[in-house]
Short mmCIF file of C-alpha atoms in Angstrom, two decimals:
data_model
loop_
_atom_site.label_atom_id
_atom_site.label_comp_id
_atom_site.label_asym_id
_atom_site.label_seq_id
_atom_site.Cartn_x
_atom_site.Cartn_y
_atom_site.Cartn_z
CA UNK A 708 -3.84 23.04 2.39
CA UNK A 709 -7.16 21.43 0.72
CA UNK A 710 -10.37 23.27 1.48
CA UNK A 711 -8.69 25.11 4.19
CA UNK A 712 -7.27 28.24 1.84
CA UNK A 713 -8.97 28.96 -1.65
CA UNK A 714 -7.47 31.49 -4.44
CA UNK A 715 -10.01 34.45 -5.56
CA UNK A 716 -9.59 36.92 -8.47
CA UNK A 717 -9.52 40.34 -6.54
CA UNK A 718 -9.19 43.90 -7.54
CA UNK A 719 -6.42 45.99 -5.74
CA UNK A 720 -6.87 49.80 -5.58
CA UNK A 721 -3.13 51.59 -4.57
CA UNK A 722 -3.75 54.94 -3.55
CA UNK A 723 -0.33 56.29 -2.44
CA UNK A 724 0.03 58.91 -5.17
CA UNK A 725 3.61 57.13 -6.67
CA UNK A 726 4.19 57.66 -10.29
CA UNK A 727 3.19 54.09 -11.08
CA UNK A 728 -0.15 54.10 -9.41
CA UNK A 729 -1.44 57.24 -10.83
CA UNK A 730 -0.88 55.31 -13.94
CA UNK A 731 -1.94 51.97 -12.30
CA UNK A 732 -4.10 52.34 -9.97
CA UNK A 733 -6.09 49.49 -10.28
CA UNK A 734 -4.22 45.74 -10.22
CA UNK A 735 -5.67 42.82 -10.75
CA UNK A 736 -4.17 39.80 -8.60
CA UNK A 737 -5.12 36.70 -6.80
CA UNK A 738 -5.23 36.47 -3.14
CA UNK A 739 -6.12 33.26 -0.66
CA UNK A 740 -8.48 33.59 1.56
CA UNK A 741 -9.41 31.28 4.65
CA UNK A 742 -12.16 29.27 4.17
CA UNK A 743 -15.24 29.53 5.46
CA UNK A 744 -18.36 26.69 5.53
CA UNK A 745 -21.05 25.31 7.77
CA UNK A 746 -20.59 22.01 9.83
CA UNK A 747 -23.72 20.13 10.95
CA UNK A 748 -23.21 18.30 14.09
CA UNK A 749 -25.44 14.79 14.78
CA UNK A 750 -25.50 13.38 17.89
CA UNK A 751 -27.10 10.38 16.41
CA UNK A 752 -30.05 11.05 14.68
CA UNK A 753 -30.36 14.08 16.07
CA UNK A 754 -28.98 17.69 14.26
CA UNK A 755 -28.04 19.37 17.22
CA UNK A 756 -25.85 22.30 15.97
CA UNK A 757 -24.74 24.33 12.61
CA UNK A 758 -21.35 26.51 13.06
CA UNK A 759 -19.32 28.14 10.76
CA UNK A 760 -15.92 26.87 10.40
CA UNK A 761 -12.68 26.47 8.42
CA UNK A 762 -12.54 23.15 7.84
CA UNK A 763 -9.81 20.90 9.09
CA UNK A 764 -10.11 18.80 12.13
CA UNK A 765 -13.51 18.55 12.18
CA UNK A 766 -13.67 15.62 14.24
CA UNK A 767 -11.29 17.92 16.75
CA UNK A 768 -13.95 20.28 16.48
CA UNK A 769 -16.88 18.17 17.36
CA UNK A 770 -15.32 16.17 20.30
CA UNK A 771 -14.60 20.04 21.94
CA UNK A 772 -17.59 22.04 21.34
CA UNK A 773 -19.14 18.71 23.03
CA UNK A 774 -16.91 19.26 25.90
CA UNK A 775 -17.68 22.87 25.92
CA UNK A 776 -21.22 22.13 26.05
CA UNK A 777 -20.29 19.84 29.25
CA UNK A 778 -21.98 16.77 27.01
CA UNK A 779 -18.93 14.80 27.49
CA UNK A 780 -15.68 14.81 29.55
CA UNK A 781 -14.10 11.66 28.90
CA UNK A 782 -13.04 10.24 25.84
CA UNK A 783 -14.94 6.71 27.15
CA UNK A 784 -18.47 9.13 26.50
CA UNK A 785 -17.54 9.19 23.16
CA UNK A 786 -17.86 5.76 20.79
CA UNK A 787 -17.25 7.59 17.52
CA UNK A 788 -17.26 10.02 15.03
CA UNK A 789 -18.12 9.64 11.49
CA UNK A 790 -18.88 12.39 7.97
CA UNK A 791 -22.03 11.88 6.88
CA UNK A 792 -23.87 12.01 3.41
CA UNK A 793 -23.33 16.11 2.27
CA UNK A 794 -23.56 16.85 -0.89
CA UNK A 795 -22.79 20.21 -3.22
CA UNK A 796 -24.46 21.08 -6.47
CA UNK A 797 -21.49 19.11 -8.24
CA UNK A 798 -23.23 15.92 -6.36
CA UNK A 799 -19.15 16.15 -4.52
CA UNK A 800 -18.96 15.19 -0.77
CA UNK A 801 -18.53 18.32 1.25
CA UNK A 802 -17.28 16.24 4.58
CA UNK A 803 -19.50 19.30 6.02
CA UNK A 804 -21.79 17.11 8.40
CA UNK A 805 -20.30 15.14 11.74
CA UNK A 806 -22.17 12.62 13.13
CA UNK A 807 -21.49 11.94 17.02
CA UNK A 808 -21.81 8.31 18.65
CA UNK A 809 -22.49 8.75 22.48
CA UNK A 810 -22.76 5.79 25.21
CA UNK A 811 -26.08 5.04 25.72
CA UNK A 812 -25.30 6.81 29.48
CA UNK A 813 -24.71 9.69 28.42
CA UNK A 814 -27.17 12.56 28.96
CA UNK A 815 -28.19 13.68 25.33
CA UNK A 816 -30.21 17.13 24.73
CA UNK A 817 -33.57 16.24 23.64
CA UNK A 818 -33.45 19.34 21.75
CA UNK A 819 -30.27 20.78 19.59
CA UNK A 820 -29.31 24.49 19.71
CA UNK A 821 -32.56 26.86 19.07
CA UNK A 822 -30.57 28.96 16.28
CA UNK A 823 -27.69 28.80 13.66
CA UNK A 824 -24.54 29.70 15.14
CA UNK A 825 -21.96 31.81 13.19
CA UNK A 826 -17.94 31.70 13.66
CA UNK A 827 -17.96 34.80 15.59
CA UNK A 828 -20.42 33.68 18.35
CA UNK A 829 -19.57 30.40 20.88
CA UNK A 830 -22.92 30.77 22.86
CA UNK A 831 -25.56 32.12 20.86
CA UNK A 832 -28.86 30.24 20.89
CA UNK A 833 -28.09 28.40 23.98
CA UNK A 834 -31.34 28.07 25.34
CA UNK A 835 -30.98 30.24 28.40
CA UNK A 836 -27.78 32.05 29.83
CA UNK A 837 -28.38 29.39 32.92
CA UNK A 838 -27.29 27.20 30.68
CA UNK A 839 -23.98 28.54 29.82
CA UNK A 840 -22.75 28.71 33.71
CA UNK A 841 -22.24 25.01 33.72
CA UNK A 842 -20.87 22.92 36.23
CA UNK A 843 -17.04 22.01 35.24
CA UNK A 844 -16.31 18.25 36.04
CA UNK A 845 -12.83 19.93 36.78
CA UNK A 846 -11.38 22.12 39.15
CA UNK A 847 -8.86 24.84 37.77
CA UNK A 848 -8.99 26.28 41.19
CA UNK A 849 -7.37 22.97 42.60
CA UNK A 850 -4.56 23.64 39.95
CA UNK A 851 -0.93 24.86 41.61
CA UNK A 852 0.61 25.55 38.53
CA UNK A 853 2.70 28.66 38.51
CA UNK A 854 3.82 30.70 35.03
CA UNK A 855 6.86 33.49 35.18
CA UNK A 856 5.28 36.30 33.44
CA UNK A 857 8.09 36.79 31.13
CA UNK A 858 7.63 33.25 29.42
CA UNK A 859 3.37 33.99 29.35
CA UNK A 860 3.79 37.45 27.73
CA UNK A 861 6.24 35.28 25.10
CA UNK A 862 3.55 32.94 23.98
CA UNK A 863 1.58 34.86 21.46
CA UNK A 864 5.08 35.45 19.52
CA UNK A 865 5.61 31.69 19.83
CA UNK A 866 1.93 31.21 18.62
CA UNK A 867 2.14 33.40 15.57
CA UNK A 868 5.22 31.55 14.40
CA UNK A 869 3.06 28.10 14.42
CA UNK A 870 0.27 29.89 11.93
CA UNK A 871 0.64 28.27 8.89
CA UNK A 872 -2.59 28.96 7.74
CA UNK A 873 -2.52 32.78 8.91
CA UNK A 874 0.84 32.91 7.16
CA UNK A 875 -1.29 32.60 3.41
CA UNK A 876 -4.71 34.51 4.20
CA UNK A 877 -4.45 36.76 7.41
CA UNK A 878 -7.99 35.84 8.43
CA UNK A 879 -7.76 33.36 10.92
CA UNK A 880 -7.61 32.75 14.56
CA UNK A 881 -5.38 30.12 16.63
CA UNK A 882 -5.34 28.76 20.15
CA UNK A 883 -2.08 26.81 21.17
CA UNK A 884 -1.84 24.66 24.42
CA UNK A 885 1.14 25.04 26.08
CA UNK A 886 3.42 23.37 28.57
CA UNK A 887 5.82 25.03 30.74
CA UNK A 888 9.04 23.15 31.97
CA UNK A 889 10.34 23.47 35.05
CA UNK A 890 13.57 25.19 33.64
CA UNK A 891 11.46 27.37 31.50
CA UNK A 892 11.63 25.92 28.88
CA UNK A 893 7.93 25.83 26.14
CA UNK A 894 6.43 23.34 24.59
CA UNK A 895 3.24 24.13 21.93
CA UNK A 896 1.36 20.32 22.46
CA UNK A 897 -1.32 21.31 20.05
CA UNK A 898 -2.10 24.71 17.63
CA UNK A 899 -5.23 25.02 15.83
CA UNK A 900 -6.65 27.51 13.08
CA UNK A 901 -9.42 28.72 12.37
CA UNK A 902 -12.28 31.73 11.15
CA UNK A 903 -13.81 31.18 14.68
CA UNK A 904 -12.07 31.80 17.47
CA UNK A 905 -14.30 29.52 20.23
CA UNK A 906 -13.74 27.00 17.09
CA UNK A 907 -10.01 27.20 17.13
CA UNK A 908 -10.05 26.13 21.25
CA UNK A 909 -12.34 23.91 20.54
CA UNK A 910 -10.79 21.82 18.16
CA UNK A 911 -7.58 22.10 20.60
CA UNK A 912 -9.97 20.83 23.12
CA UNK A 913 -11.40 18.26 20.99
CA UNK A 914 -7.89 17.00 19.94
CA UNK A 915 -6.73 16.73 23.94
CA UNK A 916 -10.15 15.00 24.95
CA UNK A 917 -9.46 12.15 21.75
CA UNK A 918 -5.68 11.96 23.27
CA UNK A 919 -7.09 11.61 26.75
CA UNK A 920 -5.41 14.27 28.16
CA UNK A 921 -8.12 15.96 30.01
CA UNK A 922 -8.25 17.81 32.65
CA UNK A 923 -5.48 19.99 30.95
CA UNK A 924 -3.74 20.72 34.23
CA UNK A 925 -1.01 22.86 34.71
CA UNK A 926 -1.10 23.97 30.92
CA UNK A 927 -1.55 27.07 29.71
CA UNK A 928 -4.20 27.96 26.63
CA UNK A 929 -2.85 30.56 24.32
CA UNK A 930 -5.63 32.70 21.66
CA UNK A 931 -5.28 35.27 19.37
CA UNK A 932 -7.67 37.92 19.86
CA UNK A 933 -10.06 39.02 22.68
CA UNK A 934 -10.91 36.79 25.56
CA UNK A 935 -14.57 36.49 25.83
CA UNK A 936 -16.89 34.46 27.97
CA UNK A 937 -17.44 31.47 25.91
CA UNK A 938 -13.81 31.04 26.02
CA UNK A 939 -13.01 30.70 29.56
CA UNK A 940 -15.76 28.73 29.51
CA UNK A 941 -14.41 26.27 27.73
CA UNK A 942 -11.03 26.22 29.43
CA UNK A 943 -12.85 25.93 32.57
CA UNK A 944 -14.83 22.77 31.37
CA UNK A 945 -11.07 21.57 29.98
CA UNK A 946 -9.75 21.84 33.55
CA UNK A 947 -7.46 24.44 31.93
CA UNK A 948 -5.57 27.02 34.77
CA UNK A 949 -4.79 29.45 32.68
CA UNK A 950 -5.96 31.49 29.81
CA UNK A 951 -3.72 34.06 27.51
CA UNK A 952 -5.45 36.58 25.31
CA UNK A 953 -3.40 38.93 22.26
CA UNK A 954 -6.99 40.79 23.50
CA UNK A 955 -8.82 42.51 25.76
CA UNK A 956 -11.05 40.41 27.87
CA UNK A 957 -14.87 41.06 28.47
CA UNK A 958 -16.30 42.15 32.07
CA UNK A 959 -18.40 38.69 31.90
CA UNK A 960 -15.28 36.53 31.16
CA UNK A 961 -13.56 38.38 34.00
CA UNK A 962 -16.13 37.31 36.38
CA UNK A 963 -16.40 33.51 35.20
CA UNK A 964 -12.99 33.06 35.42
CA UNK A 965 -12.65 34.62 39.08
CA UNK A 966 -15.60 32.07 39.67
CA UNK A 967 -13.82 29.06 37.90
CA UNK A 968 -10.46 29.81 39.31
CA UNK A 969 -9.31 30.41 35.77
CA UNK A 970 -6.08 32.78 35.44
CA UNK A 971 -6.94 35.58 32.82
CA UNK A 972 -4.33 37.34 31.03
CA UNK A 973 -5.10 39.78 28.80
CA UNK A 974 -3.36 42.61 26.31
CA UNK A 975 -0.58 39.57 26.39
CA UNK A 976 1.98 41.27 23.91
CA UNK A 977 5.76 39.94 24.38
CA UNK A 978 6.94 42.81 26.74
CA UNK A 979 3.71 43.17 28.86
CA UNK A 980 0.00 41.91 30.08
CA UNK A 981 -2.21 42.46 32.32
CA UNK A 982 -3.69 39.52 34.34
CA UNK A 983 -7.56 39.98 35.33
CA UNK A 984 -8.13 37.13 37.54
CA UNK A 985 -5.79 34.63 39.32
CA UNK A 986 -3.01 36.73 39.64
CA UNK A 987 -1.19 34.26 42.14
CA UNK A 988 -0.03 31.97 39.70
CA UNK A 989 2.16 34.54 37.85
CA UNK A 990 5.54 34.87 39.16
CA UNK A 991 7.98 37.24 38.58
CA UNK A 992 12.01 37.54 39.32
CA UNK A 993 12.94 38.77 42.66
CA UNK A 994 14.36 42.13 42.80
CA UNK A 995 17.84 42.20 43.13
CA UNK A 996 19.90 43.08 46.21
CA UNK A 997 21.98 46.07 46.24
CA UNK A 998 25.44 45.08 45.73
CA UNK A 999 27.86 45.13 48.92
CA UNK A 1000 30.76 47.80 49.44
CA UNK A 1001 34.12 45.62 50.00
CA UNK A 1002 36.10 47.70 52.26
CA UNK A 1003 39.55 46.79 53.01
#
């Protein structure tokens, strides 16, 4: 998996009171752990954001958080992508800096991000929290999709069989993009991984925007973990109806995505979930009619 995993000499303390660790207690093993390194995105000239990522589709990665930060919305907006010049103290090419090519029409920040963002946080140092209600070029409101609840509580088991790189280190998150068929059956379009969960939707963002794909209508965008703001943010600026968390939601997200028309489902966990906002689109079996006495 390249830079995505790395192996590290760790120190493993078993404390279960068994004959062989009162002898052993202490093991020495290797583990793999997800890694974790900064990206510097360039919209030309300009550094306009550091965030903490695995790397691994970075150009995925740039193309969404641009979306997310309702730069672009068509893949037309954006002429190219390209690594720049990074260098580690080996003089080796890190790949960790992304320079963005915009048309010239396109409305580019005269000023990047005021702070360093880490892979936990998808809106921090925005420059005010007007900002971050931006106006979606799409309408998930508009969308009529409709999702049985029975095949939406089934995708997190569906996304945790994709994890590949969760299935070596344990320490990432995914978002998976999913289509519904009319005769139920699922189909994952897209699964990324990542430490950052906002990173992990963004890079599925990113890859749908460079497939020109977008608006994501009547899909469905599956995380692992909690559903916060930033998040139904960016399915709203996707045009995506509805968002699955493993999670709990936040109030905040709750509120943007009764605003956005964005379905929330939260707690999502194979024989239940809840659904916060948007409730109409979930559809459920009707109940069964009480069988008929035959009398002869």
């Amino acid at each position: 998996m390249g830079r995505v995993t790395q192996r590290r000499k760790v120190h493993r303390y078993v404390l279960d009171g068994s004959p062989q660790a009162l002898e052993f207690p202490v093991r020495h093993r290797e583990d793999t752990l997800a890694v974790e390194e900064p990206l510097e995105i360039r919209l030309g000239p300009l550094s306009f954001s550091v965030t903490m990522r695995t790397p691994g589709d970075d150009f995925d990665l740039v193309a969404g958080f641009l979306v997310s930060e309702g730069i672009i919305w068509t893949p037309e907006q954006l002429v190219s992508l390209r690594f720049c010049a990074g260098e580690d103290e080996n003089g080796v090419q890190t790949f960790n800096v992304v320079e963005a090519q915009l048309r010239p029409d396109v409305d580019v920040p005269t000023l990047g991000r005021n702070v360093f963002t880490s892979s936990s946080c998808g809106i921090c140092g925005t420059d005010s929290i007007d900002a971050v209600r931006k106006s979606s070029h799409y309408s998930p409101a508009a969308d009529p999709v409709s999702v049985p609840a029975a095949i939406l509580a089934s995708l997190p088991g569906r996304l945790r069989e994709a994890q590949a790189v969760f299935d070596v280190t344990g320490g990432v998150h995914a978002a998976g993009l999913f289509r519904i068929e009319d005769d139920g059956g699922v189909q994952l379009l897209c699964l990324r991984e990542d430490v950052g969960r906002h990173n992990a939707v963004d890079k599925v963002v990113g890859w749908a925007l460079r497939e020109r794909m977008l608006p994501l209508s009547g899909l469905v965008l599956q995380v692992s973990g909690r559903a916060s703001f930033e998040l139904v943010q960016k399915a709203a600026l996707a045009g995506i109806p509805v968002l699955a968390a493993v999670s709990a939601p936040s109030s905040l997200a709750v509120e943007l995505a009764e605003a956005s028309g964005v379905t929330l489902a939260g707690f999502s966990r194979g024989t239940s979930l809840n659904v916060y906002a948007g409730q109409h689109r979930i559809t459920v079996p009707a109940p069964a009619e009480d069988p008929v006495e035959l009398r002869g």
